[in-house]
Coordinates of C-alpha atoms in Angstrom, one line a residue:
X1 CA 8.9 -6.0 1.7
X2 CA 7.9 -2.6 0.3
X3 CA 4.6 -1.3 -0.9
X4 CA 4.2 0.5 -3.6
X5 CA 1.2 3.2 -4.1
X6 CA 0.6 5.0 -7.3
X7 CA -1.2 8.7 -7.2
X8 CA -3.4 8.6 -9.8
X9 CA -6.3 10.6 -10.9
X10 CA -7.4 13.8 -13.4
X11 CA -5.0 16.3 -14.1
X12 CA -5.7 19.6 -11.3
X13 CA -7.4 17.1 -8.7
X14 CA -4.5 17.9 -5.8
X15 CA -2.3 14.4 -6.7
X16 CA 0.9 16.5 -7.3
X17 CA 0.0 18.9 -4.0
X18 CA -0.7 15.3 -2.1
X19 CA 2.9 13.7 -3.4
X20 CA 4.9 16.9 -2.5
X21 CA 3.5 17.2 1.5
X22 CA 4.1 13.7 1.6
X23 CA 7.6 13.7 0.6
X24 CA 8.4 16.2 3.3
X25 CA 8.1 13.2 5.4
X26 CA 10.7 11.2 3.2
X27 CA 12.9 8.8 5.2
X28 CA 16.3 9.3 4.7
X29 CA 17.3 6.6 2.5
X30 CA 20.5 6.3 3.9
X31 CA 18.8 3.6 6.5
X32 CA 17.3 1.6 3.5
X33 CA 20.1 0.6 1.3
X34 CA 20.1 -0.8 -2.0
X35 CA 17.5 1.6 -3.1
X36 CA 17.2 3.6 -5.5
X37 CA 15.0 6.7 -5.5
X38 CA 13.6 8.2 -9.1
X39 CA 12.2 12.3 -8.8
X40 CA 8.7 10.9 -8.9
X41 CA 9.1 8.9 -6.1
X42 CA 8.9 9.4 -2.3
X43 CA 9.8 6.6 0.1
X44 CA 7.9 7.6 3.7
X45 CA 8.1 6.3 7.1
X46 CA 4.5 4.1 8.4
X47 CA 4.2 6.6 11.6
X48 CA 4.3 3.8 14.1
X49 CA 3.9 4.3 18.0
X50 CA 5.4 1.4 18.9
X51 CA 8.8 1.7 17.1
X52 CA 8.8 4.9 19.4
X53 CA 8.3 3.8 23.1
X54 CA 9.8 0.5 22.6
X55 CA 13.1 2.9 21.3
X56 CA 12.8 4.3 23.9
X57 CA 12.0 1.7 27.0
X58 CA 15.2 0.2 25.5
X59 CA 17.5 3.6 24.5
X60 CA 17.9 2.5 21.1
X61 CA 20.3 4.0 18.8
X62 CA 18.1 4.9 16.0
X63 CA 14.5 3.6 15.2
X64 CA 13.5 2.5 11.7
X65 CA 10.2 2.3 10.3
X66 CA 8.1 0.5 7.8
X67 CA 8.3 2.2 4.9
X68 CA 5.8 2.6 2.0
X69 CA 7.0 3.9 -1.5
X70 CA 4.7 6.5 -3.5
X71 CA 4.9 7.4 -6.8
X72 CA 3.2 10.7 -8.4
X73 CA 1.9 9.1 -11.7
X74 CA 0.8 12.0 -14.6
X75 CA -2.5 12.8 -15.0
X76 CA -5.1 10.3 -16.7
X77 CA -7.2 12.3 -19.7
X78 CA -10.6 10.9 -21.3
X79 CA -9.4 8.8 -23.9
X80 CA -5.9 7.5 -21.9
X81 CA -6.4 3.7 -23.3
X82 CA -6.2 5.3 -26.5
X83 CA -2.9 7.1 -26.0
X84 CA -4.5 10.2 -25.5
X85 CA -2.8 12.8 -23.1
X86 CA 0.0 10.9 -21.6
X87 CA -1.9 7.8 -21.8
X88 CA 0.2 4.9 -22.5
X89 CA 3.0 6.2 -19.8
X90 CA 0.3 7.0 -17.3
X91 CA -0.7 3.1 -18.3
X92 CA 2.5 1.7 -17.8
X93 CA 4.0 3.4 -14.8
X94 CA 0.8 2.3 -13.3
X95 CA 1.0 -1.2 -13.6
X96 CA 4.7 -1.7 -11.7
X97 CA 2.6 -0.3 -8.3
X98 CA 1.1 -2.6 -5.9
X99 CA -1.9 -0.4 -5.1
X100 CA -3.4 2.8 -6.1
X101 CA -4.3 5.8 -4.2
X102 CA -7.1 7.5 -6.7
X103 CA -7.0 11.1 -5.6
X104 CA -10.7 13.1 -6.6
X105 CA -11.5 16.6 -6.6
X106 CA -14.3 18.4 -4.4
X107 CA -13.0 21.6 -3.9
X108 CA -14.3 24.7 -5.5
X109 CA -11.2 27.2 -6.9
X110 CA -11.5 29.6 -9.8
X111 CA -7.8 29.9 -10.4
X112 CA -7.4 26.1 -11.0
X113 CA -9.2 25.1 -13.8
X114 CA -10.8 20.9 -14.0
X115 CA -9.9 19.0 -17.1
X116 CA -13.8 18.4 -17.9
X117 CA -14.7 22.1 -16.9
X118 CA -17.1 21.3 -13.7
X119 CA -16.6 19.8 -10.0
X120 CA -18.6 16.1 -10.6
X121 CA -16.1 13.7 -8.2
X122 CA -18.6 11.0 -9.0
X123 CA -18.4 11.9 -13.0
X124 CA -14.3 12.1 -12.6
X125 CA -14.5 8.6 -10.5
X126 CA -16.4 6.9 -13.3
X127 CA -13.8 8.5 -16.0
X128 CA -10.4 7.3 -14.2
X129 CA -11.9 3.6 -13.9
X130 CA -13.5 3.6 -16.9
X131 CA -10.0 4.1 -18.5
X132 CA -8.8 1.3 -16.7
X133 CA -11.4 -1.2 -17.9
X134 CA -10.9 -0.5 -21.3
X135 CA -7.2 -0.7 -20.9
X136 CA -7.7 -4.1 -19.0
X137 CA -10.2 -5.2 -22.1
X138 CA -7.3 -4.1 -24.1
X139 CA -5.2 -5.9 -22.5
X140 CA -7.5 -9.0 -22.0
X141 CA -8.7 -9.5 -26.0
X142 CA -4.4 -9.3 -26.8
X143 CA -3.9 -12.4 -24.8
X144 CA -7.0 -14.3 -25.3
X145 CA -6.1 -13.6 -29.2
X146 CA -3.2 -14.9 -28.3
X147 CA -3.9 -18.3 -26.6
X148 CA -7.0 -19.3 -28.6
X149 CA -5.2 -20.7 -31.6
X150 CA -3.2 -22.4 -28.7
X151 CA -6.4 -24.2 -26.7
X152 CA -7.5 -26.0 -30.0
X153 CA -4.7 -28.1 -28.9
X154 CA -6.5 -29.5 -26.5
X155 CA -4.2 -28.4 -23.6
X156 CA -5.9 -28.1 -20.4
X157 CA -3.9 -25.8 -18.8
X158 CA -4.3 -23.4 -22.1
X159 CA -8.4 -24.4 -22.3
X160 CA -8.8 -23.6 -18.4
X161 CA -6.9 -19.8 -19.2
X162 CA -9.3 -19.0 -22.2
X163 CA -12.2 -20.4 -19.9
X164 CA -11.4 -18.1 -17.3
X165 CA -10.1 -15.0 -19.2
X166 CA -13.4 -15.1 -21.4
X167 CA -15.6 -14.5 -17.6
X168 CA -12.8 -11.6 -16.9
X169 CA -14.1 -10.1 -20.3
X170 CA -17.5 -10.3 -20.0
X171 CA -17.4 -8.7 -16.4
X172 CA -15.5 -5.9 -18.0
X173 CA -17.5 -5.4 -21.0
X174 CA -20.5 -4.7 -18.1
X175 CA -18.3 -2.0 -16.9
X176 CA -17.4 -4.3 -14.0
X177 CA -13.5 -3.6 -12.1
X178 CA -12.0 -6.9 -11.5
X179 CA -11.7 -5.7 -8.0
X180 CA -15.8 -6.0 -7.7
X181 CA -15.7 -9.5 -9.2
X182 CA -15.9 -13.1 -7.7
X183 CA -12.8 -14.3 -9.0
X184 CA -11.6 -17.6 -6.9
X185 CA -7.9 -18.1 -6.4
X186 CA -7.1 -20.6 -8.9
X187 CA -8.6 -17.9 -11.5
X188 CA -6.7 -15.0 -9.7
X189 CA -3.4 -17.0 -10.5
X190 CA -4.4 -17.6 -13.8
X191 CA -4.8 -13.9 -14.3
X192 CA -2.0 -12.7 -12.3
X193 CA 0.5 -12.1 -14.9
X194 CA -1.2 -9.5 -16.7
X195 CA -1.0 -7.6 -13.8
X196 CA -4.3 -6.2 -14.5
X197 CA -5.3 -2.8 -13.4
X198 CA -8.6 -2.8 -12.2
X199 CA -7.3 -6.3 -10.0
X200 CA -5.5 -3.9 -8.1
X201 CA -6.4 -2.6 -4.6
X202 CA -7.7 1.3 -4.4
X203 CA -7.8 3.7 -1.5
X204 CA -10.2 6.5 -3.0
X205 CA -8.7 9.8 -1.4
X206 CA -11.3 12.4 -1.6
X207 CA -9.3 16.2 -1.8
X208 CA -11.9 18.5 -0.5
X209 CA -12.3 21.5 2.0
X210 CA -15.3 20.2 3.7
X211 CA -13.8 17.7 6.6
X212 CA -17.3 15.3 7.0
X213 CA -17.1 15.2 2.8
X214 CA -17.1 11.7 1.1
X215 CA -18.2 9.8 -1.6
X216 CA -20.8 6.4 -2.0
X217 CA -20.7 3.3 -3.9
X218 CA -17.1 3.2 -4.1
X219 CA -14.9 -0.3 -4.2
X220 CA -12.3 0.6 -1.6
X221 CA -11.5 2.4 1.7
X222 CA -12.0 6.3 2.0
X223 CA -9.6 9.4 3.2
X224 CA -11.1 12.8 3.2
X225 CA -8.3 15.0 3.1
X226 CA -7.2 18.6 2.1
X227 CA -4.1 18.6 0.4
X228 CA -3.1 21.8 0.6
X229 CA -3.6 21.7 4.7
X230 CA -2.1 18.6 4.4
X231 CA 0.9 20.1 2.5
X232 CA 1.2 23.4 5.5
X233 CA 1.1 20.9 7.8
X234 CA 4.1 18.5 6.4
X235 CA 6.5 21.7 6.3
X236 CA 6.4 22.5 9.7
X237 CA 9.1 20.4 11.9
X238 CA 8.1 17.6 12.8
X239 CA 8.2 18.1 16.4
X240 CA 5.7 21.0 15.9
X241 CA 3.3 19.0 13.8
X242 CA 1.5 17.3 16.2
X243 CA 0.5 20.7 18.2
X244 CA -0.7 22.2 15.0
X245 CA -3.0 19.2 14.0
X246 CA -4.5 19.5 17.9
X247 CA -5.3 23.1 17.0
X248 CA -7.1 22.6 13.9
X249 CA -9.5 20.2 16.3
X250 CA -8.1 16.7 14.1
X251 CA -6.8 13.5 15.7
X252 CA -4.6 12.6 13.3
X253 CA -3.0 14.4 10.1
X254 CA -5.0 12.7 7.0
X255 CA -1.1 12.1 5.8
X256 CA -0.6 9.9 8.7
X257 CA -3.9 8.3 8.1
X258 CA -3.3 7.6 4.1
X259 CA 0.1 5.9 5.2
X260 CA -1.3 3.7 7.2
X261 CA -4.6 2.8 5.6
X262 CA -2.0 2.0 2.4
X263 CA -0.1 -0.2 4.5
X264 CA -3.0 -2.2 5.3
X265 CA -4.3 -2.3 2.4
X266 CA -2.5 -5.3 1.0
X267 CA -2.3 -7.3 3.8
X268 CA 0.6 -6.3 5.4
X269 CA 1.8 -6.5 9.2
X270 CA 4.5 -5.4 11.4
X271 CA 6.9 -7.5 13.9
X272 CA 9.4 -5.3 15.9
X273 CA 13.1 -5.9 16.8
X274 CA 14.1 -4.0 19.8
X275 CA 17.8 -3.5 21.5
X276 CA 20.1 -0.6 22.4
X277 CA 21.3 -0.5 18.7
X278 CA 18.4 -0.3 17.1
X279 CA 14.4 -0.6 17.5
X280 CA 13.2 -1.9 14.3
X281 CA 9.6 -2.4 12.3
X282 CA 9.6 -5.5 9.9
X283 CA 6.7 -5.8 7.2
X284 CA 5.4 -9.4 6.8
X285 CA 2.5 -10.3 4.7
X286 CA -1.0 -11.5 7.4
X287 CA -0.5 -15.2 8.4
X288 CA 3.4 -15.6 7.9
X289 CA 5.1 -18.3 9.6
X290 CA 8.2 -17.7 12.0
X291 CA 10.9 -18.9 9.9
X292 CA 10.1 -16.8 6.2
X293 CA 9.7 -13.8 8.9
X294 CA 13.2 -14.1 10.2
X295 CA 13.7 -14.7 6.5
X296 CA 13.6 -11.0 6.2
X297 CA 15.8 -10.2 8.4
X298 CA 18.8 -12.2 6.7
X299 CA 17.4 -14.9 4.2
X300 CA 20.4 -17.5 6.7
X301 CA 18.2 -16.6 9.5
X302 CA 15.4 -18.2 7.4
X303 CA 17.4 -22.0 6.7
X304 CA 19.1 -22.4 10.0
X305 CA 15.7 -21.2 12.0
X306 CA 15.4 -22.9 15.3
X307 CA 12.4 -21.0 17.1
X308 CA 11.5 -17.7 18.1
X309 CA 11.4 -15.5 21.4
X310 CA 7.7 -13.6 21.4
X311 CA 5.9 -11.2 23.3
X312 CA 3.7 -8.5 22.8
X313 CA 4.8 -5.1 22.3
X314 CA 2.4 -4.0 24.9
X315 CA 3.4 -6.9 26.9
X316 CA 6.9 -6.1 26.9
X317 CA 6.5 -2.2 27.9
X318 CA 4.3 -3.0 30.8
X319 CA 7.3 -4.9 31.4
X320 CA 9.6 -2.2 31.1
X321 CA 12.3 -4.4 30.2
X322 CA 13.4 -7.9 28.5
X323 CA 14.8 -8.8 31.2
X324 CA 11.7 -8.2 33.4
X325 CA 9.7 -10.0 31.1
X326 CA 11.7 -13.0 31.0
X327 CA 11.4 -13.3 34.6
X328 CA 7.7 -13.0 34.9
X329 CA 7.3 -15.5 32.2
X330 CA 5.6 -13.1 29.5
X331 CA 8.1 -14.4 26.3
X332 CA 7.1 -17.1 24.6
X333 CA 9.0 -19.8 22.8
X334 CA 7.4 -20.9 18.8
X335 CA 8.3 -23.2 16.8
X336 CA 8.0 -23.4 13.1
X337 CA 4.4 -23.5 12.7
X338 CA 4.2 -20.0 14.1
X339 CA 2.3 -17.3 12.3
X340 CA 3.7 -14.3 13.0
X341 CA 1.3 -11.6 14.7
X342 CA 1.2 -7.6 14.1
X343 CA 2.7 -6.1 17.1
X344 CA 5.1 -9.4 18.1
X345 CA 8.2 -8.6 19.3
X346 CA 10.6 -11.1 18.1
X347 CA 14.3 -12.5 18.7
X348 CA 14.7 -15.4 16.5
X349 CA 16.7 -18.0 17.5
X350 CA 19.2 -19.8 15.0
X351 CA 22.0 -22.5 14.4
X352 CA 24.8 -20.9 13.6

């Protein structure tokens, strides 16, 4: 299951500066096949602790990670939903992504000039979502246009649609994103397939020089970063990263942190595999049961599923081996009704 995050934002905010450091930390695709990899898009590793020690408590071969794909979407101009700029491309790249990452300027620099000709993030936030109401209303008014003629039926179905896309409408004409609206999940569905872009999840990322900086009254999580940092860091090996990022007085690199806030975002857990070929991180959706998680492993794995070995990753490394945890009891057997848990290692069981 891959995740994928659009860059979005003004044009000069840092969003190509943010998409080139993280590409430095592409995973070679080699180890993902049937994927195919455009220039605008970056497929990176979810840095993952776990996948590391549990590699090595069990001398894997190679480790593979979670992976999230992002994709460097061009600028958004005043006046997008009316084609201006690069408008309707910008429009439709950014509906095929699962989330967004809206990158905002607050940096001061004379030699890169801002599209509005001042340094307002709140002023450029309001613009970029602004863009995407009207192309949501847009949207919206085609398909109610649409279905109307069709409700006079007397189709319920149809009646229930136009019910519920005339509240999306309203909330939109107040300058509302879907995203800060009480939709319930029956109207969610009934929306769904217009893949509406203000229904979408946002991680604001705030580019800026000042490390405490950050923005209010915004409808998603927040990363201060600075992208050109961010970028020096990324091109040094990564074996050297780490000691860098302790110099500069930071915990993490705000990379690593936008990687894995983006992984969250949607929902979205990891089981692990572990063995001497391989240690492995497997992305599930919160609350899935046992047998569609083996599912992704091999869909066969899914029909002929019997029950599943689980411990905790910590459990297991305490451990220090399968074997040692089998002995003091620490694995569990699940049935079907399982829901799988973040962290669970797994060995599904199946009829072959």
């Amino acid at each position: 299951m891959a995740l994928s995050l659009g860059i979005v934002g003004l044009p000069n905010v840092g969003k190509s500066t943010l998409f080139n450091a993280l590409t430095k930390k592409q995973v070679d695709v080699a180890n993902y096949p049937f994927c195919t990899i455009e220039p605008n898009v970056g497929v990176v590793k979810v840095p993952d602790e776990r996948v590391d020690k549990l590699a090595v408590m069990s001398n894997s071969g190679k480790k593979i990670y979670a992976t999230i794909e992002f994709v460097d979407i061009a600028g958004l101009v005043r006046g997008a939903h009316e084609g201006e700029g690069l408008g309707n491309q910008f429009l439709a790249n950014i509906r095929n992504v699962d989330a967004i990452g809206h990158v905002i300027r607050n940096f001061q620099n004379n030699d890169i000039a801002h599209v509005e000709g001042r340094i307002d993030p709140s002023s450029d936030q309001e613009i970029v979502n602004l863009e995407l109401i009207y192309a949501d209303l847009a949207s919206v008014s085609r398909r109610l246009d649409k279905i109307s003629k069709e409700a006079k039926s007397g189709d319920k179905l149809i009646r229930r649609q136009v019910d519920v896309l005339e509240k999306v409408k309203s909330y939109l004409n107040q300058g509302q994103s879907l995203r800060q609206c009480s939709l319930t999940a029956e109207e969610q569905d009934l929306v769904r397939e217009l893949n509406l872009l203000t229904n979408k999840p946002v991680i604001y990322v705030i580019n800026s020089d000042q490390p405490s900086d950050s923005l209010l009254q915004l409808d998603g999580p927040v990363i201060v970063l600075n992208a050109k940092l961010e970028a020096e860091i990324a091109s040094l090996p990564e074996e050297e990263q780490a000691d860098y990022i302790k110099e500069l007085g930071l915990q993490d690199s705000g990379l690593n942190k936008l990687i894995a806030q983006a992984y969250d975002l949607l929902g979205l857990i990891t089981f692990l595999t572990t063995g001497r070929d391989e240690t492995r991180a497997w992305t599930v959706k919160r609350n899935t049961p046992a047998p569609q998680a083996a599912g992704v492993i091999h869909t066969d794995f899914m029909k002929n599923f019997i029950r599943a070995e689980v411990i905790n990753w910590m459990d297991l490394l305490r451990a220090g081996s399968e074997t040692k945890a089998r002995e003091l009891g620490l694995i569990r057997l699940e049935g079907k009704n399982y829901l799988i848990q973040d962290g669970d290692v797994c060995n599904f069981l199946i009829n072959n």
